[in-house]
Short mmCIF file of C-alpha atoms in Angstrom, two decimals:
data_model
loop_
_atom_site.label_atom_id
_atom_site.label_comp_id
_atom_site.label_asym_id
_atom_site.label_seq_id
_atom_site.Cartn_x
_atom_site.Cartn_y
_atom_site.Cartn_z
CA UNK A 1 23.52 -61.44 22.67
CA UNK A 2 21.64 -59.94 19.72
CA UNK A 3 22.55 -56.08 19.07
CA UNK A 4 18.67 -55.48 17.94
CA UNK A 5 17.33 -57.05 21.08
CA UNK A 6 20.22 -55.33 23.10
CA UNK A 7 19.42 -52.03 22.00
CA UNK A 8 15.57 -52.17 22.52
CA UNK A 9 16.46 -53.12 25.93
CA UNK A 10 18.40 -49.89 26.91
CA UNK A 11 16.13 -47.55 24.96
CA UNK A 12 13.15 -49.18 26.81
CA UNK A 13 15.26 -48.58 30.04
CA UNK A 14 15.88 -45.32 29.00
CA UNK A 15 12.39 -43.98 28.20
CA UNK A 16 11.42 -45.55 31.74
CA UNK A 17 14.32 -43.34 33.39
CA UNK A 18 12.80 -40.35 31.51
CA UNK A 19 9.18 -41.14 32.73
CA UNK A 20 10.35 -41.66 36.19
CA UNK A 21 12.39 -38.72 36.16
CA UNK A 22 9.49 -36.62 34.44
CA UNK A 23 7.01 -38.02 37.52
CA UNK A 24 9.89 -36.47 39.86
CA UNK A 25 9.92 -33.28 38.39
CA UNK A 26 6.02 -33.13 38.62
CA UNK A 27 5.84 -34.34 42.00
CA UNK A 28 8.65 -31.75 43.28
CA UNK A 29 7.07 -28.78 41.88
CA UNK A 30 5.71 -26.55 44.70
CA UNK A 31 5.71 -23.27 42.92
CA UNK A 32 2.86 -24.95 40.77
CA UNK A 33 0.79 -25.44 43.82
CA UNK A 34 1.71 -22.01 44.97
CA UNK A 35 0.49 -20.43 41.65
CA UNK A 36 -3.24 -22.25 42.26
CA UNK A 37 -3.77 -21.34 45.81
CA UNK A 38 -2.69 -17.90 44.99
CA UNK A 39 -4.97 -17.59 41.77
CA UNK A 40 -8.07 -19.56 43.21
CA UNK A 41 -8.17 -18.35 46.55
CA UNK A 42 -7.93 -21.77 48.05
CA UNK A 43 -7.40 -21.60 51.19
CA UNK A 44 -10.84 -18.94 51.81
CA UNK A 45 -13.10 -22.23 52.27
CA UNK A 46 -10.42 -24.05 55.08
CA UNK A 47 -9.61 -20.73 56.56
CA UNK A 48 -5.95 -21.15 56.16
CA UNK A 49 -3.46 -18.55 54.60
CA UNK A 50 -0.95 -18.92 51.77
CA UNK A 51 1.76 -20.34 54.25
CA UNK A 52 -0.34 -22.74 56.03
CA UNK A 53 -1.55 -24.17 53.04
CA UNK A 54 2.05 -24.47 51.62
CA UNK A 55 3.16 -26.14 55.11
CA UNK A 56 0.04 -28.74 54.44
CA UNK A 57 1.51 -29.35 50.68
CA UNK A 58 5.24 -29.81 51.96
CA UNK A 59 4.00 -32.42 54.66
CA UNK A 60 1.72 -34.19 52.08
CA UNK A 61 4.92 -34.38 49.69
CA UNK A 62 7.32 -35.28 51.93
CA UNK A 63 5.33 -38.07 53.60
CA UNK A 64 4.81 -39.67 50.12
CA UNK A 65 8.62 -39.50 49.19
CA UNK A 66 10.61 -39.95 52.53
CA UNK A 67 10.95 -43.67 53.13
CA UNK A 68 11.07 -43.15 57.08
CA UNK A 69 7.81 -41.46 57.21
CA UNK A 70 5.46 -43.40 58.47
CA UNK A 71 2.83 -41.07 60.12
CA UNK A 72 0.62 -38.83 57.98
CA UNK A 73 -0.69 -36.09 60.12
CA UNK A 74 -1.55 -32.74 58.47
CA UNK A 75 -0.81 -30.05 61.11
CA UNK A 76 -3.74 -27.90 60.02
CA UNK A 77 -6.37 -30.40 58.52
CA UNK A 78 -7.88 -33.69 60.23
CA UNK A 79 -7.90 -37.09 57.83
CA UNK A 80 -9.76 -39.86 58.14
CA UNK A 81 -8.33 -43.40 57.87
CA UNK A 82 -9.44 -43.83 54.46
CA UNK A 83 -7.56 -40.74 53.67
CA UNK A 84 -4.31 -42.05 55.39
CA UNK A 85 -4.58 -45.34 53.56
CA UNK A 86 -4.96 -43.41 50.17
CA UNK A 87 -1.94 -41.43 51.10
CA UNK A 88 0.13 -44.59 52.05
CA UNK A 89 -0.92 -46.54 48.69
CA UNK A 90 0.51 -43.13 46.67
CA UNK A 91 3.55 -43.21 48.86
CA UNK A 92 4.50 -47.25 47.75
CA UNK A 93 3.69 -45.99 43.85
CA UNK A 94 5.81 -42.69 44.18
CA UNK A 95 9.07 -44.69 45.92
CA UNK A 96 8.70 -47.39 43.36
CA UNK A 97 8.74 -44.69 41.08
CA UNK A 98 11.80 -42.99 42.76
CA UNK A 99 13.64 -46.21 42.93
CA UNK A 100 13.11 -47.25 39.31
CA UNK A 101 14.24 -43.41 38.59
CA UNK A 102 17.75 -44.19 40.47
CA UNK A 103 18.26 -48.11 39.01
CA UNK A 104 17.80 -47.06 35.63
CA UNK A 105 19.63 -43.59 35.62
CA UNK A 106 23.16 -44.87 35.16
CA UNK A 107 22.11 -47.31 32.77
CA UNK A 108 20.48 -44.84 30.72
CA UNK A 109 23.26 -42.23 30.88
CA UNK A 110 25.90 -45.02 30.04
CA UNK A 111 23.68 -46.30 26.96
CA UNK A 112 23.11 -42.45 25.74
CA UNK A 113 26.81 -42.04 26.05
CA UNK A 114 28.06 -44.79 24.12
CA UNK A 115 25.70 -44.10 21.39
CA UNK A 116 27.38 -40.62 21.35
CA UNK A 117 30.75 -41.99 21.11
CA UNK A 118 29.98 -44.05 18.46
CA UNK A 119 27.99 -41.39 16.65
CA UNK A 120 24.98 -43.66 16.24
CA UNK A 121 22.11 -41.32 18.21
CA UNK A 122 20.53 -41.37 15.39
CA UNK A 123 18.97 -45.01 16.10
CA UNK A 124 17.00 -43.11 18.77
CA UNK A 125 15.07 -41.07 15.98
CA UNK A 126 12.43 -43.32 15.05
CA UNK A 127 11.63 -44.58 18.30
CA UNK A 128 11.45 -41.39 19.67
CA UNK A 129 9.42 -40.34 17.11
CA UNK A 130 6.84 -42.78 17.25
CA UNK A 131 6.65 -42.17 21.13
CA UNK A 132 6.08 -38.65 20.63
CA UNK A 133 2.98 -39.57 18.15
CA UNK A 134 1.80 -41.52 20.96
CA UNK A 135 2.11 -39.11 23.68
CA UNK A 136 0.13 -36.48 21.24
CA UNK A 137 -2.88 -39.03 21.41
CA UNK A 138 -2.80 -39.48 24.90
CA UNK A 139 -2.60 -35.83 25.67
CA UNK A 140 -5.42 -35.41 23.06
CA UNK A 141 -7.73 -37.53 24.95
CA UNK A 142 -6.48 -36.29 28.12
CA UNK A 143 -7.78 -32.87 26.49
CA UNK A 144 -10.91 -33.85 25.50
CA UNK A 145 -12.17 -35.82 28.78
CA UNK A 146 -9.70 -35.29 31.35
CA UNK A 147 -12.46 -36.18 34.46
CA UNK A 148 -13.29 -39.44 33.35
CA UNK A 149 -9.72 -40.31 32.24
CA UNK A 150 -8.41 -39.31 35.91
CA UNK A 151 -11.08 -41.43 37.40
CA UNK A 152 -10.33 -44.64 35.31
CA UNK A 153 -6.14 -43.89 36.21
CA UNK A 154 -7.38 -44.08 40.15
CA UNK A 155 -9.35 -47.18 39.50
CA UNK A 156 -6.44 -48.41 37.45
CA UNK A 157 -3.78 -47.62 39.66
CA UNK A 158 -5.99 -48.38 43.30
CA UNK A 159 -7.65 -51.35 43.94
CA UNK A 160 -9.73 -49.76 46.47
CA UNK A 161 -11.90 -46.52 46.79
CA UNK A 162 -10.09 -44.81 49.46
CA UNK A 163 -9.19 -42.14 46.89
CA UNK A 164 -13.09 -41.30 46.81
CA UNK A 165 -12.38 -38.38 49.42
CA UNK A 166 -15.41 -36.84 51.63
CA UNK A 167 -14.69 -33.17 52.15
CA UNK A 168 -16.18 -32.95 55.42
CA UNK A 169 -14.00 -36.22 56.66
CA UNK A 170 -11.07 -34.98 54.79
CA UNK A 171 -11.13 -31.14 54.15
CA UNK A 172 -7.71 -31.96 52.09
CA UNK A 173 -9.58 -32.46 49.44
CA UNK A 174 -10.37 -28.93 49.34
CA UNK A 175 -6.77 -27.85 49.04
CA UNK A 176 -6.43 -29.70 46.14
CA UNK A 177 -8.20 -28.35 43.32
CA UNK A 178 -9.49 -30.09 40.40
CA UNK A 179 -7.40 -28.06 37.88
CA UNK A 180 -4.17 -28.86 39.72
CA UNK A 181 -4.24 -32.40 38.94
CA UNK A 182 -4.84 -31.54 35.49
CA UNK A 183 -1.91 -29.03 35.66
CA UNK A 184 0.00 -32.02 36.91
CA UNK A 185 -0.76 -34.23 33.97
CA UNK A 186 0.25 -31.64 31.62
CA UNK A 187 3.26 -30.99 33.03
CA UNK A 188 4.74 -34.73 33.20
CA UNK A 189 3.66 -34.96 29.92
CA UNK A 190 5.44 -31.33 28.57
CA UNK A 191 8.89 -32.64 30.73
CA UNK A 192 8.50 -36.27 28.52
CA UNK A 193 7.89 -34.64 24.99
CA UNK A 194 10.90 -32.00 25.91
CA UNK A 195 13.38 -34.42 26.69
CA UNK A 196 12.50 -36.81 24.09
CA UNK A 197 12.51 -33.59 21.29
CA UNK A 198 15.79 -32.61 22.48
CA UNK A 199 17.03 -36.39 22.03
CA UNK A 200 15.51 -36.58 18.48
CA UNK A 201 17.10 -32.90 17.87
CA UNK A 202 20.16 -34.01 18.96
CA UNK A 203 20.58 -36.94 17.24
CA UNK A 204 19.56 -35.09 13.97
CA UNK A 205 22.04 -32.54 14.36
CA UNK A 206 24.62 -35.57 14.94
CA UNK A 207 23.11 -37.28 11.53
CA UNK A 208 24.13 -34.12 9.72
CA UNK A 209 27.55 -33.65 11.04
CA UNK A 210 28.35 -37.18 10.17
CA UNK A 211 26.63 -37.10 6.54
#
């Protein structure tokens, strides 16, 4: 196999692992939701206190990440069939993400360790810098018009309109402020950027050490 082709495949595998890992960390960040419900007083419109809202949050997060959890039933809030179907759709995407993360992890670690042993991590500098530039462009677009891009994202990822909630039928939407989703996106990109910057920094350090 051509070395360049093999490097590209392994680099792509590593990037997929970094992306899926960033999503995993973002999804499992209850502290961010807690800060939002405290600062925005989310529970006031629902008649729920912070403890009850966090209970609902953990129910949602548990449902979309636990493969053997098949029943979506929020203890304090009712849910329509459309909402339940949407959470099932989200569950499939999240489980796919987590599965991909686990599959690509050993290959990514092996690839990076081999580059370190051969003092060839400098090969990662150029592709990572290009990816960083692309991410900064995406961040700019999201910052300029997050709402429209958020809607476009849902239309791309879901083939139905079950994600359009009615607050009377699905009060859960009132427990998820719009600003929270923006923060989740920023957190995802922040983690992604941090990992890539650390890779580039380490690669440049290794390059200086062998010069």
